[in-house]
Amino acid sequence: MKAIRASVLRFDDEARAIWERDGLLVMGPVAGAPCWQVLDVGPYDAVHARWPGLDVDDQRGHWLVPGFVDMHVHYPQIDVIASPADGLLPWLERYTFVHEQRFADPAVAAEAARFFFDELARHGVTTALSFCTSHVASVDAFMAQAQTRGLRMIGGKVLQDQHSPEGLRDETEQSLLDSEALIQRWHGQGRLGYAITPRFVPTSSAAQLAGAGELAARHGDVWVQSHVAENRDEIAWVASLYPQARSYLAVYEQFGLLRPRAVYAHGIHLDADDWDLLRAHETAIATSPSSNLFLGSGFFDFAKTLGVRHGLASDVGGGMSFSPFATMRAAHVVARENQSKTGLTLSPERLWWLHTAGAAQALDLAGVVGNLQVGAEADAVLLNPQATPLLARRIAQAESWAEAMFAMVVLGDERAVVRTLVAPRLEAMA
Ligand code: GUN
Ligand code: ZN
């Protein structure tokens, strides 16, 4: 068992932040659980009285917050980040599709997976839903490395059997057999989950999308991930491939790919009927504002998300940073852009919720990760609000916790991450 004394952030079921200025979090093993869980949390005096004699790690002055949840990221794109292009499609062709071909080599995939998980730990991200590449080796490397580190991670082999270069393009039948085998090999092993991963409509044949839908129907507890309505040229391409479809999102519906545990990145250019479709199918949107700003894709409309499962994502390598602070910052900027139209701003606690408990809820992992309530898996991040002179100075002036949280969003980066705690082992990874 382990107990940490610090200022503790958690969320109630209504997405309200609960700040314990002088808090205590107690973690330990639970019979039958794959990892350590939160056993108790609350004000230091009250919690400590319930656990007499418990050895306490005194971290007063630091914040203990839920590990961040990245709803959409591409682990193979660590070397694609910061590649300039005129927009999504040229960026894919010129950089992404070229680079991802290297992942046919298991050694390349293994090295990238190690680097990726090191980066996540440096930034306080403890759960992610990640694309791998179209190569089976890329999934094995991702899963094996996540397993070694005891992380709750979800990933999947990209399906892309058309409009893709040799070396990245897969073969329809085999791609589905491979996906099935990968589900058997990795899904539900410890904290690992599998995601059926058609890249996006243009790069999968109708047969591949149909096969993905059949897999999704057979494995209801497996995730589905893809991209939708990110970029105007992409949308026009989909419309030319499916002229009879009502919308881009409707193509996924047609193939049985909208359901709970299906997560679509972006969704910038959806119409009202699309939003109804997402609600009806309990399908999630992963908002990736840093990527949308970088690729000039557009400004996500947060006002449309009422009743839709949704949260924040880095979308590295389209995204500019692994840092949850950078993503929350970008979300703030993007919401500001639409504010005159929608009247909506994202409060500091909303921003944090969307990247922790809210993102977990959108992944159908509410109460499992992304929060520090009793029974949650004990993935947490210890933050230093004095990590930089400016951060310390600004937070000292904060008149409320909300203001301090917002200062961390605007001024924070990985220097504020003192330690990333991963539930089974609870050792320093940062
Ligand atoms: N659409 C299809 N593939 C990708 C990708 O790798 N990144 C982003 N941002 N959009 C995509
Ligand atoms: Zn993406």
Coordinates of C-alpha atoms in Angstrom, one line a residue, residues 3-285:
A3 CA -0.3 6.9 0.6
I4 CA 0.5 10.4 -0.8
R5 CA -0.2 13.6 0.9
A6 CA -0.7 16.5 -1.5
S7 CA -3.4 18.8 -3.0
V8 CA -5.6 16.2 -4.7
L9 CA -7.9 16.8 -7.7
R10 CA -10.7 14.4 -8.5
F11 CA -14.1 14.7 -10.1
D12 CA -17.6 13.8 -9.0
D13 CA -20.2 12.0 -11.2
E14 CA -21.5 15.4 -12.5
A15 CA -18.0 16.4 -13.8
R16 CA -17.4 18.8 -10.9
A17 CA -13.9 19.2 -9.7
I18 CA -13.2 18.4 -6.1
W19 CA -10.1 20.0 -4.7
E20 CA -8.6 18.7 -1.5
R21 CA -6.1 21.4 -0.5
D22 CA -4.5 19.2 2.1
G23 CA -5.5 15.8 0.8
L24 CA -4.5 12.1 1.2
L25 CA -4.7 9.4 -1.4
V26 CA -4.4 5.8 -0.3
M27 CA -3.6 3.1 -3.0
G28 CA -3.2 -0.6 -2.8
P29 CA -3.9 -4.0 -4.4
V30 CA -7.4 -5.3 -4.7
A31 CA -8.3 -9.0 -5.1
G32 CA -9.1 -9.8 -8.7
A33 CA -8.1 -6.4 -10.0
P34 CA -5.4 -6.1 -12.7
C35 CA -3.6 -3.4 -10.7
W36 CA -3.6 -1.2 -7.7
Q37 CA -6.7 1.0 -7.0
V38 CA -7.6 4.0 -5.0
L39 CA -8.6 2.7 -1.6
D40 CA -9.4 6.0 0.1
V41 CA -9.2 9.7 -0.7
G42 CA -10.2 12.9 1.0
P43 CA -9.0 15.5 3.5
Y44 CA -5.7 14.5 5.1
D45 CA -6.9 14.4 8.7
A46 CA -10.0 12.3 8.0
V47 CA -8.4 9.8 5.7
H48 CA -5.3 9.4 7.9
A49 CA -7.4 8.7 10.9
R50 CA -8.9 5.7 9.0
W51 CA -5.5 4.2 8.2
P52 CA -3.5 4.5 11.4
G53 CA 0.2 3.8 11.1
L54 CA 0.2 4.1 7.3
D55 CA 3.5 5.3 5.8
V56 CA 2.8 8.6 4.1
D57 CA 4.8 10.2 1.2
D58 CA 4.6 13.8 2.1
Q59 CA 4.3 15.8 -1.1
R60 CA 2.7 19.0 0.3
G61 CA 3.1 21.8 -2.1
H62 CA 2.5 19.5 -5.1
W63 CA -0.7 18.6 -6.8
L64 CA -1.8 15.0 -7.2
V65 CA -4.1 14.8 -10.2
P66 CA -5.6 11.9 -12.3
G67 CA -3.3 10.6 -15.0
F68 CA -4.3 12.2 -18.3
V69 CA -6.2 10.2 -21.0
D70 CA -5.3 10.9 -24.6
M71 CA -8.3 9.8 -26.7
H72 CA -6.5 9.8 -30.1
V73 CA -2.8 9.6 -30.9
H74 CA -0.6 7.8 -33.4
Y75 CA 2.4 6.3 -31.7
P76 CA 4.2 5.7 -35.0
Q77 CA 4.1 9.4 -35.8
I78 CA 6.7 10.5 -33.2
D79 CA 9.0 11.4 -36.2
V80 CA 6.2 13.0 -38.2
I81 CA 5.4 15.7 -35.6
A82 CA 6.3 19.2 -36.9
S83 CA 6.2 18.3 -40.6
P84 CA 4.9 21.3 -42.5
A85 CA 2.3 20.7 -45.3
D86 CA -0.5 22.5 -47.0
G87 CA -3.2 20.5 -45.2
L88 CA -4.2 17.0 -44.2
L89 CA -4.0 15.1 -47.6
P90 CA -0.5 16.5 -48.7
W91 CA 0.7 15.9 -45.1
L92 CA -0.4 12.3 -45.2
E93 CA 1.1 11.6 -48.6
R94 CA 4.4 13.5 -48.2
Y95 CA 5.3 12.5 -44.6
T96 CA 3.0 10.2 -42.8
F97 CA 2.5 7.4 -45.4
V98 CA 6.2 7.5 -46.1
H99 CA 7.3 7.3 -42.5
E100 CA 4.8 4.6 -41.3
Q101 CA 6.2 2.2 -43.9
R102 CA 9.3 1.7 -41.6
F103 CA 7.1 -0.1 -39.1
A104 CA 7.2 -3.3 -41.1
D105 CA 10.5 -3.7 -39.2
P106 CA 9.8 -5.0 -35.6
A107 CA 13.0 -3.3 -34.4
V108 CA 11.8 0.1 -35.6
A109 CA 8.4 -0.5 -34.0
A110 CA 9.9 -1.6 -30.7
E111 CA 12.2 1.4 -30.4
A112 CA 9.3 3.8 -31.3
A113 CA 7.0 2.2 -28.8
R114 CA 9.6 2.6 -26.0
F115 CA 10.2 6.2 -27.0
F116 CA 6.4 6.9 -27.2
F117 CA 5.7 5.5 -23.7
D118 CA 8.6 7.4 -22.3
E119 CA 7.1 10.6 -23.8
L120 CA 3.7 9.9 -22.4
A121 CA 5.2 9.4 -18.9
R122 CA 7.2 12.6 -19.2
H123 CA 3.9 14.4 -19.9
G124 CA 1.7 12.7 -17.4
V125 CA -0.4 10.7 -19.8
T126 CA -1.3 7.2 -18.4
T127 CA -3.9 6.0 -20.9
A128 CA -4.2 6.4 -24.6
L129 CA -6.2 5.1 -27.6
S130 CA -3.5 4.9 -30.3
F131 CA -3.3 4.0 -33.9
C132 CA -0.5 1.6 -34.7
T133 CA 0.4 1.1 -38.4
S134 CA -0.9 -1.4 -41.0
H135 CA 1.9 -3.8 -39.9
V136 CA 1.1 -6.5 -37.3
A137 CA 4.6 -6.0 -35.9
S138 CA 3.6 -2.4 -34.9
V139 CA 0.8 -3.7 -32.7
D140 CA 2.8 -6.4 -31.1
A141 CA 5.5 -3.8 -30.2
F142 CA 2.9 -1.3 -28.8
M143 CA 1.1 -4.0 -26.7
A144 CA 4.3 -5.7 -25.4
Q145 CA 5.8 -2.4 -24.3
A146 CA 2.5 -1.2 -22.7
Q147 CA 2.3 -4.6 -20.9
T148 CA 5.9 -4.3 -19.6
R149 CA 5.0 -1.0 -18.1
G150 CA 1.7 -2.1 -16.7
L151 CA -0.2 0.6 -18.6
R152 CA -3.9 0.7 -19.5
M153 CA -3.5 1.2 -23.3
I154 CA -5.7 0.6 -26.3
G155 CA -4.3 0.2 -29.8
G156 CA -5.0 -1.4 -33.1
K157 CA -3.6 -2.4 -36.5
V158 CA -4.5 0.2 -39.2
L159 CA -6.7 -1.1 -42.0
Q160 CA -5.9 0.5 -45.3
D161 CA -6.2 -1.6 -48.4
Q162 CA -6.5 1.2 -51.1
H163 CA -5.2 4.7 -52.0
S164 CA -2.1 3.9 -50.0
P165 CA 1.5 3.3 -51.1
E166 CA 3.0 -0.1 -51.5
G167 CA 4.6 -1.0 -48.1
L168 CA 1.7 0.5 -46.2
R169 CA -1.3 -0.9 -48.1
D170 CA -2.6 -4.1 -46.7
E171 CA -4.6 -6.9 -48.3
T172 CA -8.3 -7.0 -47.5
E173 CA -8.8 -10.6 -46.4
Q174 CA -5.5 -10.9 -44.6
S175 CA -6.0 -7.5 -42.8
L176 CA -9.2 -8.8 -41.2
L177 CA -7.7 -12.2 -40.3
D178 CA -4.8 -10.3 -38.7
S179 CA -7.1 -8.0 -36.8
E180 CA -9.0 -11.0 -35.4
A181 CA -5.7 -12.7 -34.4
L182 CA -4.5 -9.5 -32.7
I183 CA -7.8 -9.3 -30.7
Q184 CA -7.3 -12.8 -29.5
R185 CA -3.6 -12.1 -28.7
W186 CA -4.0 -8.8 -26.8
H187 CA -7.5 -7.7 -26.0
G188 CA -8.1 -8.0 -22.3
Q189 CA -4.6 -9.1 -21.4
G190 CA -4.1 -7.3 -18.1
R191 CA -5.0 -3.7 -18.9
L192 CA -4.6 -3.9 -22.7
G193 CA -7.4 -3.3 -25.1
Y194 CA -7.7 -3.7 -28.9
A195 CA -9.2 -1.2 -31.3
I196 CA -10.4 -2.1 -34.8
T197 CA -8.8 0.7 -36.8
P198 CA -9.8 1.6 -40.3
R199 CA -7.6 4.6 -41.1
F200 CA -10.4 6.6 -42.7
V201 CA -13.0 6.0 -45.4
P202 CA -10.8 6.9 -48.5
T203 CA -8.1 4.3 -47.6
S204 CA -10.4 1.3 -47.0
S205 CA -12.3 -0.6 -49.7
A206 CA -16.0 -1.2 -49.1
A207 CA -15.1 -4.8 -48.4
Q208 CA -12.6 -3.9 -45.8
L209 CA -15.0 -1.5 -44.0
A210 CA -17.7 -4.2 -44.1
G211 CA -15.3 -6.7 -42.6
A212 CA -14.3 -4.2 -39.9
G213 CA -18.0 -3.7 -39.1
E214 CA -18.5 -7.5 -38.8
L215 CA -15.5 -7.7 -36.5
A216 CA -17.0 -4.9 -34.4
A217 CA -20.3 -6.7 -34.2
R218 CA -18.6 -9.9 -33.1
H219 CA -16.4 -8.2 -30.5
G220 CA -18.7 -5.7 -28.7
D221 CA -16.1 -5.0 -26.0
V222 CA -13.4 -4.2 -28.5
W223 CA -12.9 -0.5 -29.4
V224 CA -13.3 1.0 -32.9
Q225 CA -11.3 4.0 -34.0
S226 CA -11.0 6.1 -37.1
H227 CA -11.1 9.7 -38.4
V228 CA -14.1 11.7 -39.6
A229 CA -14.8 15.1 -41.1
E230 CA -11.4 16.6 -40.4
N231 CA -10.7 18.5 -43.6
R232 CA -12.7 19.8 -46.5
D233 CA -10.7 18.1 -49.2
E234 CA -11.0 14.8 -47.3
I235 CA -14.8 15.2 -47.1
A236 CA -15.0 16.0 -50.8
W237 CA -13.0 12.8 -51.5
V238 CA -15.4 10.7 -49.4
A239 CA -18.4 12.3 -51.2
S240 CA -16.9 11.3 -54.6
L241 CA -16.4 7.7 -53.4
Y242 CA -19.9 7.4 -51.8
P243 CA -22.0 9.8 -53.8
Q244 CA -25.2 8.3 -52.5
A245 CA -24.2 8.6 -48.8
R246 CA -25.9 11.3 -46.7
S247 CA -22.7 12.3 -45.1
Y248 CA -19.1 11.1 -44.3
L249 CA -20.2 9.9 -40.9
A250 CA -23.2 8.0 -42.5
V251 CA -20.7 5.9 -44.5
Y252 CA -19.4 4.5 -41.2
E253 CA -22.9 3.9 -40.0
Q254 CA -23.7 2.0 -43.3
F255 CA -20.8 -0.4 -42.4
G256 CA -21.9 -0.9 -38.8
L257 CA -19.0 1.1 -37.4
L258 CA -21.0 3.5 -35.1
R259 CA -21.5 2.0 -31.7
P260 CA -20.5 2.4 -28.1
R261 CA -16.7 2.2 -27.8
A262 CA -16.3 3.6 -31.3
V263 CA -14.1 6.7 -31.3
Y264 CA -13.8 9.1 -34.2
A265 CA -11.1 11.8 -34.3
H266 CA -11.9 15.4 -35.3
G267 CA -15.6 15.7 -36.4
I268 CA -15.0 19.4 -37.2
H269 CA -17.3 19.5 -40.2
L270 CA -20.4 17.5 -39.0
D271 CA -23.9 18.7 -39.5
A272 CA -26.9 18.5 -37.0
D273 CA -28.0 15.1 -38.3
D274 CA -24.4 13.7 -37.8
W275 CA -24.5 14.9 -34.2
D276 CA -27.8 13.1 -33.7
L277 CA -26.3 10.0 -35.3
L278 CA -23.4 10.1 -32.8
R279 CA -25.9 10.5 -29.9
A280 CA -28.1 7.7 -31.2
H281 CA -25.2 5.3 -31.5
E282 CA -23.4 6.4 -28.3
T283 CA -20.3 7.0 -30.4
A284 CA -17.5 9.2 -29.3
I285 CA -15.7 12.1 -30.8

